[in-house]
Short mmCIF file of C-alpha atoms and ligand atoms in Angstrom, two decimals:
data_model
loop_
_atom_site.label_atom_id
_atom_site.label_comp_id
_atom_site.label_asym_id
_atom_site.label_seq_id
_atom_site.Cartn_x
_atom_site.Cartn_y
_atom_site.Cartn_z
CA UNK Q 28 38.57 -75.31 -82.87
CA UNK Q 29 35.81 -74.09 -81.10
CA UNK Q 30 32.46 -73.07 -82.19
CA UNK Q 31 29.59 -71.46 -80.69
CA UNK Q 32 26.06 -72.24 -82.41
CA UNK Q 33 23.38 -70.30 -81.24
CA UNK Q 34 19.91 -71.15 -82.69
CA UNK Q 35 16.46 -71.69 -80.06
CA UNK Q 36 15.10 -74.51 -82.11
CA UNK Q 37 16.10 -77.40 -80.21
CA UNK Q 38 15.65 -79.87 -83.06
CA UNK Q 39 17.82 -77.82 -85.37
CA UNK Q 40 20.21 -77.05 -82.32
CA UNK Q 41 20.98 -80.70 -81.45
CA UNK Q 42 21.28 -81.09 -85.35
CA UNK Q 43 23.82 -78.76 -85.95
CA UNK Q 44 25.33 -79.32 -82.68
CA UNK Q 45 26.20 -82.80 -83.54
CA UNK Q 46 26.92 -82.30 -87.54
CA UNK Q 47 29.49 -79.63 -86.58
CA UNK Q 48 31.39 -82.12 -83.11
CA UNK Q 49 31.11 -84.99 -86.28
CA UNK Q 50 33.50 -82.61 -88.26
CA UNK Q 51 36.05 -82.25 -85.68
CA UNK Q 52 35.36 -79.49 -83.52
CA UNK Q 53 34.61 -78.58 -80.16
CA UNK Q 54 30.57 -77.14 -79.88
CA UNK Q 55 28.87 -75.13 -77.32
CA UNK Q 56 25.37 -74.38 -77.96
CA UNK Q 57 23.00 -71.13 -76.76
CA UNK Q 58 19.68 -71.17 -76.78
CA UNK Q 59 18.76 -67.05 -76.91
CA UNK Q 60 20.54 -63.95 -77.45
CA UNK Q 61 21.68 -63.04 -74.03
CA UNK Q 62 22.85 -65.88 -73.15
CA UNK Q 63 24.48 -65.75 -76.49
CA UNK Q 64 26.03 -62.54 -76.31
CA UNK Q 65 27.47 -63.29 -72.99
CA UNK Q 66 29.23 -65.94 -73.96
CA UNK Q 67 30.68 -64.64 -77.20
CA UNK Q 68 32.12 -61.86 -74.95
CA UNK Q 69 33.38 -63.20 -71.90
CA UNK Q 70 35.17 -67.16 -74.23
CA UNK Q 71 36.92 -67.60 -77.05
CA UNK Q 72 35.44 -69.16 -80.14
CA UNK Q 73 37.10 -70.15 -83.63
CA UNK Q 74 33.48 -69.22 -85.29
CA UNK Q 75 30.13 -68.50 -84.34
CA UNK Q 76 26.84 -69.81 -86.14
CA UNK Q 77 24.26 -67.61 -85.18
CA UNK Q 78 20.51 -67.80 -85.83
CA UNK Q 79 19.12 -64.05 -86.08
CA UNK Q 80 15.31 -64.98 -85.13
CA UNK Q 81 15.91 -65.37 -81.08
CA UNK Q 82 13.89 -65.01 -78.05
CA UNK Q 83 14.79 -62.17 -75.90
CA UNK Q 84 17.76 -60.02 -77.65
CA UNK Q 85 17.30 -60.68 -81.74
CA UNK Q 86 20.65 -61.96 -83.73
CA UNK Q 87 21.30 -58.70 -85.28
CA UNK Q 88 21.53 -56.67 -81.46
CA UNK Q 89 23.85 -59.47 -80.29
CA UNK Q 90 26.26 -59.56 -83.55
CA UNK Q 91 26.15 -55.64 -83.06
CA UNK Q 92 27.20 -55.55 -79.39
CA UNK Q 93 30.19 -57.77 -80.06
CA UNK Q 94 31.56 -56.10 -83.13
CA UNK Q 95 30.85 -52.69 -80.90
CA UNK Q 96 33.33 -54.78 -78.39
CA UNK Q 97 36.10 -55.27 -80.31
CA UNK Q 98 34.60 -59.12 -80.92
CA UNK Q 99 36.26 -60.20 -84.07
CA UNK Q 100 35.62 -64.27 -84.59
CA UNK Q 101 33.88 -65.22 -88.05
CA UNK Q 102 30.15 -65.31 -87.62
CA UNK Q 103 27.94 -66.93 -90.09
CA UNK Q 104 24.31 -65.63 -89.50
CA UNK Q 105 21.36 -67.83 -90.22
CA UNK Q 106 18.03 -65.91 -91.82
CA UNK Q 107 14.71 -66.47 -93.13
CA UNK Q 108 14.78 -67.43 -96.50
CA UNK Q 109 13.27 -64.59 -99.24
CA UNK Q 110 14.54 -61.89 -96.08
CA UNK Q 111 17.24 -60.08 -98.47
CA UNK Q 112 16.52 -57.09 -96.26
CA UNK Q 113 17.88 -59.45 -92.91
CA UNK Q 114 20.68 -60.90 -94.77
CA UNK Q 115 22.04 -56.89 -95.67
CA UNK Q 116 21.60 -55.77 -92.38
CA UNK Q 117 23.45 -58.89 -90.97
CA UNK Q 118 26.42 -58.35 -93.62
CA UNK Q 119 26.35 -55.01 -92.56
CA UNK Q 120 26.33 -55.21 -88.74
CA UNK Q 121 29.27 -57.84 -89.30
CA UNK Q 122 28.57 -60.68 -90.16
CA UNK Q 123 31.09 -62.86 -92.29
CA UNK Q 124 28.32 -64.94 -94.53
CA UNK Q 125 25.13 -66.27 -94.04
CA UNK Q 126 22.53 -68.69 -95.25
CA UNK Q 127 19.10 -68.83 -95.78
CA UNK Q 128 16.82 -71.78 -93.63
CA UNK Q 129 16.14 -74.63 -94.17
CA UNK Q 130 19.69 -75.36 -94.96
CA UNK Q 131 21.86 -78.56 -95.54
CA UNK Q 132 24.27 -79.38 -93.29
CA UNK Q 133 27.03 -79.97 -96.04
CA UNK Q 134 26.52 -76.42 -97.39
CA UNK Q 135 26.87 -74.95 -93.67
CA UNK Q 136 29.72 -77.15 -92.74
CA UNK Q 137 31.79 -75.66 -96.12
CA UNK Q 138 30.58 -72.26 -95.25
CA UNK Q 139 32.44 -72.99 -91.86
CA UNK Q 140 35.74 -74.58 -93.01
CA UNK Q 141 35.80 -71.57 -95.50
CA UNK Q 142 34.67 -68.99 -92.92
CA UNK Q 143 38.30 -69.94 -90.59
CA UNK Q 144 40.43 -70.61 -93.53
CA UNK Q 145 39.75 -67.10 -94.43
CA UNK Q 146 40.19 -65.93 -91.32
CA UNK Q 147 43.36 -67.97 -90.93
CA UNK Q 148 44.56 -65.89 -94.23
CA UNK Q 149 44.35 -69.40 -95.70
CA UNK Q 150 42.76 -70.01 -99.31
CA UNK Q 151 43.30 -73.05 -100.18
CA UNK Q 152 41.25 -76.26 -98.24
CA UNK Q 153 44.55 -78.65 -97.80
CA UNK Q 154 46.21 -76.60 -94.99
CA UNK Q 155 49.75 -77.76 -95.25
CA UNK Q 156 53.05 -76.92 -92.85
CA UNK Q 157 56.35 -78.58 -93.57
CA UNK Q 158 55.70 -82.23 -95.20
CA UNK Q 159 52.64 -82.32 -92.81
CA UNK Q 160 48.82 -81.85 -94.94
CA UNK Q 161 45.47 -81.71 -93.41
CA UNK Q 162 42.53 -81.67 -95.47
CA UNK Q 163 39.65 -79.79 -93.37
CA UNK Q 164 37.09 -81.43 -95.77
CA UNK Q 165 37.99 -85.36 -95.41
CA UNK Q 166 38.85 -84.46 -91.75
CA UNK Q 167 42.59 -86.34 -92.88
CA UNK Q 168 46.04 -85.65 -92.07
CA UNK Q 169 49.29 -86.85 -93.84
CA UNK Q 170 52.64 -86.55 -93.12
CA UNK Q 171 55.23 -86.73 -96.30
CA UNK Q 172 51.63 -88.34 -98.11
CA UNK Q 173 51.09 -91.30 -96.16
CA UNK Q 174 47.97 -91.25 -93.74
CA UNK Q 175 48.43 -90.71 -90.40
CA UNK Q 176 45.35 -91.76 -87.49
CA UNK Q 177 44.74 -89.05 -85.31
CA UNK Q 178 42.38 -89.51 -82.56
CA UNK Q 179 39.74 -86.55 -82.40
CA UNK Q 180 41.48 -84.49 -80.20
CA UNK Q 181 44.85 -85.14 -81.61
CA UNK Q 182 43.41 -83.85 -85.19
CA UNK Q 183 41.61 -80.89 -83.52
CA UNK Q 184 45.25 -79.84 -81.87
CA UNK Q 185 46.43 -80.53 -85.29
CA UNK Q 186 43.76 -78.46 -87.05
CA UNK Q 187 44.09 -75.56 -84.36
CA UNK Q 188 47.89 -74.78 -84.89
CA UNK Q 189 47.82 -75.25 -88.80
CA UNK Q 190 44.90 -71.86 -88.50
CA UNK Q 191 47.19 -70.45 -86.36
CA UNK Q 192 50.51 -71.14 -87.74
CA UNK Q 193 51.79 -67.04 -87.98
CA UNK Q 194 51.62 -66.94 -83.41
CA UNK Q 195 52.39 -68.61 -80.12
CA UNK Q 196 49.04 -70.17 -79.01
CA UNK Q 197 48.92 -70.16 -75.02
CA UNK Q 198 48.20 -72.99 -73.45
CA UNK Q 199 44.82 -72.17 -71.88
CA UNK Q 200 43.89 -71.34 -75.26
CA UNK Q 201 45.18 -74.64 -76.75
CA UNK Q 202 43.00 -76.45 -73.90
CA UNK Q 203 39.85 -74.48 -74.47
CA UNK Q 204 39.69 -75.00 -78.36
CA UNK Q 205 40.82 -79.03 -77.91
CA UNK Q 206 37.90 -79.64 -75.11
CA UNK Q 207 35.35 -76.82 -74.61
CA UNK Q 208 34.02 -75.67 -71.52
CA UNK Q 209 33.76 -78.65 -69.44
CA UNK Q 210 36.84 -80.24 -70.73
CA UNK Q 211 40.02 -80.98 -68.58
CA UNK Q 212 42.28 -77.93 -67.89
CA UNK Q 213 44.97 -79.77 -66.98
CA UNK Q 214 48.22 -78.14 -68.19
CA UNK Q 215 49.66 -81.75 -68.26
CA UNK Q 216 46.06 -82.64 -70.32
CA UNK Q 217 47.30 -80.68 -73.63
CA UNK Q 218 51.12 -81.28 -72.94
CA UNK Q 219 50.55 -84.94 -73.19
CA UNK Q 220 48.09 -84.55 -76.57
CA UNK Q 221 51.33 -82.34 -77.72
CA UNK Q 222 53.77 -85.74 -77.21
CA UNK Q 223 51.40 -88.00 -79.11
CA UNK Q 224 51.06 -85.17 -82.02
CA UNK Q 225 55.26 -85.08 -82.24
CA UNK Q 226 55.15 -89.09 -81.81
CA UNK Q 227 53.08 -89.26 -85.15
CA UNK Q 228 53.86 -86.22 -87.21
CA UNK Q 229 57.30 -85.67 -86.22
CA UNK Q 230 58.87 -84.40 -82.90
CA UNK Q 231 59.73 -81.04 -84.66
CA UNK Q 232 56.17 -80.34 -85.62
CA UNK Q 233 55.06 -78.30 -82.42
CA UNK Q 234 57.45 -76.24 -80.68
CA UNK Q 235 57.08 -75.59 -76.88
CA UNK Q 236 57.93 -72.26 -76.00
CA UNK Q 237 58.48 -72.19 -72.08
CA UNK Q 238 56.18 -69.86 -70.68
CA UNK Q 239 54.04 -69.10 -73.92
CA UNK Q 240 52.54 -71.69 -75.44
CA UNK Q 241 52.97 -73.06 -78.73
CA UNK Q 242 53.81 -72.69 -82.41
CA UNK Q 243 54.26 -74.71 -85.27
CA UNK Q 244 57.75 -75.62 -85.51
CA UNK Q 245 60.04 -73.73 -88.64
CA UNK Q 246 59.89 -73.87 -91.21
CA1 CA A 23 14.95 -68.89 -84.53
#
């Protein structure tokens, strides 16, 4: 899954840039608001951590301007701590949860799992489909209970079509959410990642539906 995280502190930027790759997804980082806002409306992110004190257009314009645009990815704002009057006005311009600086990295990485499971209509943090279970907290997948080793991008393709089990994914999207922006766009790139997934977890796990994409195989 893909996540934006926009924040103009470089030291916490690298920092949450690399805590949030470590737990299995794909990052791109923004230093300020317009550059922020731009890409939150033009790609397509999972989630989007976003710091509200920015250089140029503040937080709270650029979480505005995408709900205003139909923008509807999770976004969990960062604010001053003591600010209750930032954190309602960032609840209220549409923001999905926040939390207060300085923060740890395990609270914001929980707030994120939880943020797409929700989103993913999913409430429980063992995300299961058939005899296949992937628990978004360990970063491990089983199949029937034993263990299987994914590689990272095998468990991200893994983790992307168990949040989006109820569609057909296309396959640009597949590609974009496995590698980020400069990642391979190969077609053949994700169709091969889709053979080793069936080789491990069972070749009726992903279904490839000619000219769509793909969905989780039934039931
Ligand atoms: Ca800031």
């Amino acid at each position: 899954m893909r996540i934006l995280c926009v924040e103009d502190d470089p030291k916490i930027r690298a920092a949450l840039a690399s805590a949030i790759e470590a737990a299995g997804y794909v990052v791109d980082t923004s230093p300020d608001g317009e550059d922020a806002w731009f890409r939150g409306d033009t790609e397509n992110y999972a989630a989007v951590i976003l710091d509200l004190g920015l250089p140029g257009m503040d937080g709270l314009s650029v979480l505005k301007r995408w709900r205003e645009n139909g923008r509807t990815f999770p976004v969990i704002i960062l604010t001053a701590r003591g600010s209750w009057r930032e954190r309602v006005e960032g609840m209220d311009a549409g923001a999905d949860d926040y939390l207060p600086k300085p923060f740890e990295m395990e609270e914001l990485l929980a707030r994120l799992r939880a943020a797409l499971r929700r989103t993913a209509g999913i409430a429980n943090p063992v995300v299961t489909h058939g005899g296949v279970a992937l628990d978004t907290r360990q970063m491990r997948v089983t199949r029937n209970g034993a263990a299987v080793a994914l590689s990272p991008q095998e468990y991200r393709l893994v983790a992307y079509m168990l949040h989006n089990s109820d569609r057909v994914v296309p396959q640009h999207e597949l590609a974009e959410h496995l590698q980020g922006e400069y990642g391979d766009r190969e077609s053949n790139a994700v169709e091969v990642l889709v053979g080793r997934v069936r080789k491990k977890l069972g070749a009726d796990f992903i279904e490839t539906r000619r000219g769509f994409g793909y969905a989780l195989g039934g039931p």
